[in-house]
């Protein structure tokens, strides 16, 4: 069996090949000659910063020796967190996820490393390295799976949050894995957890699940709100308590609307405009939340009337939202949906608001909307727009919007929208030009192959197109 190669042997070989003395290589690498000599003679281990300088002096790529470093100083030696921590940091920066996995595998049997790995994961997530952080969170969760600890629950929460940028299947799996741990979180963290779970299930159209989570959110937020009036909690949730309460009603109105129960949707819309239950005068921050939900309530009241067949509500709806920048696109989506259902023309509206059709970021006075909800709604909007034009025997814009919806759906593996787009295309195939049929076939093959890894919201120029919210969630 051949001995494991070492960084010291590689360095010694290089210095001999280049005829470099310790002093010359120390000068080239920026290390003190005494430090370098001690390293070469094995009197002291190599620190990460020193290893990076040695690698650069040898004109090798960054991270070239990291795999050997793991062998020499972690697996074949007594692990020392002073070496492990900077190694994990540098591997995250260089995207060396397999190296991180090797380190984790060596540490997993020792639960003493769990808090250190957890803290490092939090730091990496904060720095913008979610993939590396996810590996550490997963290792801590696996190591503590029998511990029933809050840290285990928080790892699952973090993994769920990280999964939100992944495809539908990954996100759903993470949501199902995380949900049983919600009750183990700190009570204030439970509010954000339930909201995010509800947003995910709404984007997946699991409306019964949305109802269930919304009810839990209302119950917990109401209790915490009442307790906060008596004795303010040391830890506060990321939003005001009244936000979560009103948002729970908004979720339930959306679920009722999607099921076609517009009477119930209207009842919930009235509930998130009513704050008579508040025990004290609202603060300026609470007033801001209240005003936003009242605005949404008014807009959605017009919307639910329209969606239930009251086409006479359309002019009032347009007048209400036309000067509200953030309300126009959500309104257009639902107006197109109603136009398809009740067969009325909105050509003039589409021309008037044409610059609101592209996918773009939308904010309310309370911040940016959930990306899961907004991307889902945008894909559905494109499909509705396609149906609108195809029903009017206008195949060019119809297939343009349909195939754009299908392409974006394939890339994020949005199965429900893919199925909808396939159904629409087959229904109107007789109108399709050869180039549309060819593009459709290519996208179906791509869907069968699991889609590509490209980001669906990166334009042809390679620049990121910001997300556009579709509905008030």
PDB file of C-alpha atoms in Angstrom, residues 186 252 298 306 333 354 360:
ATOM      1  CA  UNK A 186     -38.676  29.301  19.689  1.00  0.00           C
ATOM      2  CA  UNK A 252     -57.498  31.872   3.820  1.00  0.00           C
ATOM      3  CA  UNK A 298     -60.577  46.714  -1.049  1.00  0.00           C
ATOM      4  CA  UNK A 306     -65.376  40.033 -10.745  1.00  0.00           C
ATOM      5  CA  UNK A 333     -53.548  38.515 -13.915  1.00  0.00           C
ATOM      6  CA  UNK A 354     -48.538  46.551 -21.564  1.00  0.00           C
ATOM      7  CA  UNK A 360     -40.295  42.201 -12.660  1.00  0.00           C
TER       8      UNK A 360
END
